[in-house]
Short mmCIF file of C-alpha atoms in Angstrom, two decimals:
data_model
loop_
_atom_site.label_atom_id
_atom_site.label_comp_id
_atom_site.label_asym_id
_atom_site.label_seq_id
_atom_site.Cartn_x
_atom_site.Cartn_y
_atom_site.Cartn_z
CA UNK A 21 -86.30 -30.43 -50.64
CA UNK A 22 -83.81 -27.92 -52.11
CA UNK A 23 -84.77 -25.35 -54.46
CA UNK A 24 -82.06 -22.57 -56.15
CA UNK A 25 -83.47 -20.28 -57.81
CA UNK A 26 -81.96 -17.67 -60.34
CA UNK A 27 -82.10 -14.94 -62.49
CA UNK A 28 -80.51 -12.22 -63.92
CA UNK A 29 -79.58 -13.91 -67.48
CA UNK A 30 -80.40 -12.12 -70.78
CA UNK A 31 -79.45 -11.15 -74.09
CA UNK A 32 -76.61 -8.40 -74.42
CA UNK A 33 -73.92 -6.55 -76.79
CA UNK A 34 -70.22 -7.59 -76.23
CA UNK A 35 -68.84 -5.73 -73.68
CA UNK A 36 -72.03 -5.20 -71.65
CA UNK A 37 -72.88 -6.26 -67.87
CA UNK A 38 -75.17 -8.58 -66.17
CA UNK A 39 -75.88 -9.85 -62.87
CA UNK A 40 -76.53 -13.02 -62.05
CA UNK A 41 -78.52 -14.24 -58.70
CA UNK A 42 -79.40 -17.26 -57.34
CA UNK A 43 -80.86 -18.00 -53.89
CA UNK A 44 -80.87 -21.48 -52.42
CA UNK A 45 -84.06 -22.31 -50.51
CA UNK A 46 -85.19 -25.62 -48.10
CA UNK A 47 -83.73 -27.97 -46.11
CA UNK A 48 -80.40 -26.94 -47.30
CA UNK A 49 -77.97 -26.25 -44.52
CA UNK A 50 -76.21 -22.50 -45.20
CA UNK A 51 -73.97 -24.03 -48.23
CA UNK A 52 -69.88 -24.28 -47.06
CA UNK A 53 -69.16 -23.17 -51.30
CA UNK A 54 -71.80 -21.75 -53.71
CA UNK A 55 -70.76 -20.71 -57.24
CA UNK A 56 -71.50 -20.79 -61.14
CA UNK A 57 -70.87 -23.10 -63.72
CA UNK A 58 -71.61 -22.88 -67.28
CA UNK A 59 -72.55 -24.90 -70.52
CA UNK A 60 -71.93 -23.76 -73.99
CA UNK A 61 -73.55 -25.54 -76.93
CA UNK A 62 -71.38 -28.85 -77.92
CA UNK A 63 -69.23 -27.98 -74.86
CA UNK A 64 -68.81 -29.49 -71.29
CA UNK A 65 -69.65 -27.86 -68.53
CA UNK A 66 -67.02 -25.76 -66.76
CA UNK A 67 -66.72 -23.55 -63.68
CA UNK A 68 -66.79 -20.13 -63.70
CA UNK A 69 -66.70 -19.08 -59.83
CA UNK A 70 -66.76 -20.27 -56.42
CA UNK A 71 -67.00 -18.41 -53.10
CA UNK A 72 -66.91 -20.21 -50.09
CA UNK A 73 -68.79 -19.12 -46.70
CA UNK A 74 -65.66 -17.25 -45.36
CA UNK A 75 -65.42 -15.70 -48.90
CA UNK A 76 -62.23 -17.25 -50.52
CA UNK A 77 -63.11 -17.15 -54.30
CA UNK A 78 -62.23 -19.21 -57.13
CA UNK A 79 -62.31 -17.85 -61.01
CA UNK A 80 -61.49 -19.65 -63.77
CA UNK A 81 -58.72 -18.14 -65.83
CA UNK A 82 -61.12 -16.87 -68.82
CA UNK A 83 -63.43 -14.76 -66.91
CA UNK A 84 -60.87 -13.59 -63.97
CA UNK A 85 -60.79 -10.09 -64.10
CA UNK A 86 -64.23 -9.24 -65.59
CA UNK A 87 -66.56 -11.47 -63.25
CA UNK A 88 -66.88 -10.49 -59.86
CA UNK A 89 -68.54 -13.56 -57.27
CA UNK A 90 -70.20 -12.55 -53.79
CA UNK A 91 -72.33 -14.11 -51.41
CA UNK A 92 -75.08 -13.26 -48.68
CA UNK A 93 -74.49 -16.40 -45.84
CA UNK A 94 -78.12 -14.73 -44.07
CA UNK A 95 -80.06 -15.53 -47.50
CA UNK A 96 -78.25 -18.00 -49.10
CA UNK A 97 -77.74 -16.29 -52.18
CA UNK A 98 -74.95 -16.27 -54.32
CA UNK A 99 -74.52 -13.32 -56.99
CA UNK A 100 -71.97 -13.11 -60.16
CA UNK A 101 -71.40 -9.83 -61.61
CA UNK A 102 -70.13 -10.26 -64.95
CA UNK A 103 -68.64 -7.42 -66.91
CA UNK A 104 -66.90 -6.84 -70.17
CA UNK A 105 -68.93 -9.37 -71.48
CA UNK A 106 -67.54 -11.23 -74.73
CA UNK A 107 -69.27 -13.85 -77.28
CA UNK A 108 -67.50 -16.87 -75.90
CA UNK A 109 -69.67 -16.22 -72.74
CA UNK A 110 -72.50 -17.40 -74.58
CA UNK A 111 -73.91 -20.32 -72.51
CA UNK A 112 -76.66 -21.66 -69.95
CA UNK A 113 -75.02 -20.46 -66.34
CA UNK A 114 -76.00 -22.97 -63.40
CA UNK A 115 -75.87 -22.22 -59.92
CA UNK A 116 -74.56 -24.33 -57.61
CA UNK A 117 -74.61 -25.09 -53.64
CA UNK A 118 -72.75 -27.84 -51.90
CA UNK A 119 -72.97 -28.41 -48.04
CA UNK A 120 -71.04 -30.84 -48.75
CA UNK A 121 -74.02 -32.68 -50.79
CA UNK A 122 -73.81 -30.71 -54.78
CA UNK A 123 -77.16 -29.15 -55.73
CA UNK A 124 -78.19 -27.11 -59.08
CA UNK A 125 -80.56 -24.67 -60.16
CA UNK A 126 -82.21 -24.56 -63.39
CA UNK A 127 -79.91 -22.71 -65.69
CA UNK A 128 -80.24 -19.39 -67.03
CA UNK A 129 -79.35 -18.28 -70.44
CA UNK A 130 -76.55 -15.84 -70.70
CA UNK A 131 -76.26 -14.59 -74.65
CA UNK A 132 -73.44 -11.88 -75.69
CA UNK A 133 -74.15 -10.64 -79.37
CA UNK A 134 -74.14 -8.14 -81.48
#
């Protein structure tokens, strides 16, 4: 009954940009935190970034400073714009929406290399 959707990921040299989207469609009630989550090979999966309907934000300490989070509450779609891109951002990025129930989208791949 709930669908996210995204896009955005890709292949790119270290210290390029990308944006990430992902819009949540459905039943799903506008979501009280959406945010991104990522999975590297042989790794667990971690948080990136959080924003919550008000827009507090959340970053974890490895990408704060070169990822930006944002939200549109009218579209339920969450956005990560992620700059100064390194190699140990390699990984599948997940959205997620929780209202308070979790949901995830498909993945996208996100590759940094030279």
């Amino acid at each position: 009954q709930v669908q996210l959707v995204e896009s955005g990921g890709g292949l790119v040299q270290p210290g390029g940009s990308l944006r990430l989207s992902c819009a949540a469609s459905g039943s799903i009630s506008r979501p009280y935190t959406m945010g991104w989550y990522r999975q590297a090979p042989g790794k667990q999966r971690e948080l990136v970034a959080t924003i919550t309907i008000g827009g507090s934000t959340n970053y974890a300490d490895s990408v704060k400073g070169r990822f930006t989070i944002s939200r549109d509450n009218a579209k339920n779609t969450v956005y990560l714009q992620m700059n100064s891109l390194k190699p140990e951002d390699t990984a599948v990025y997940y959205c997620n929406a929780r209202s308070p129930g979790a949901y995830w989208g498909q993945g996208t791949q996100v590759t940094v290399s030279s």
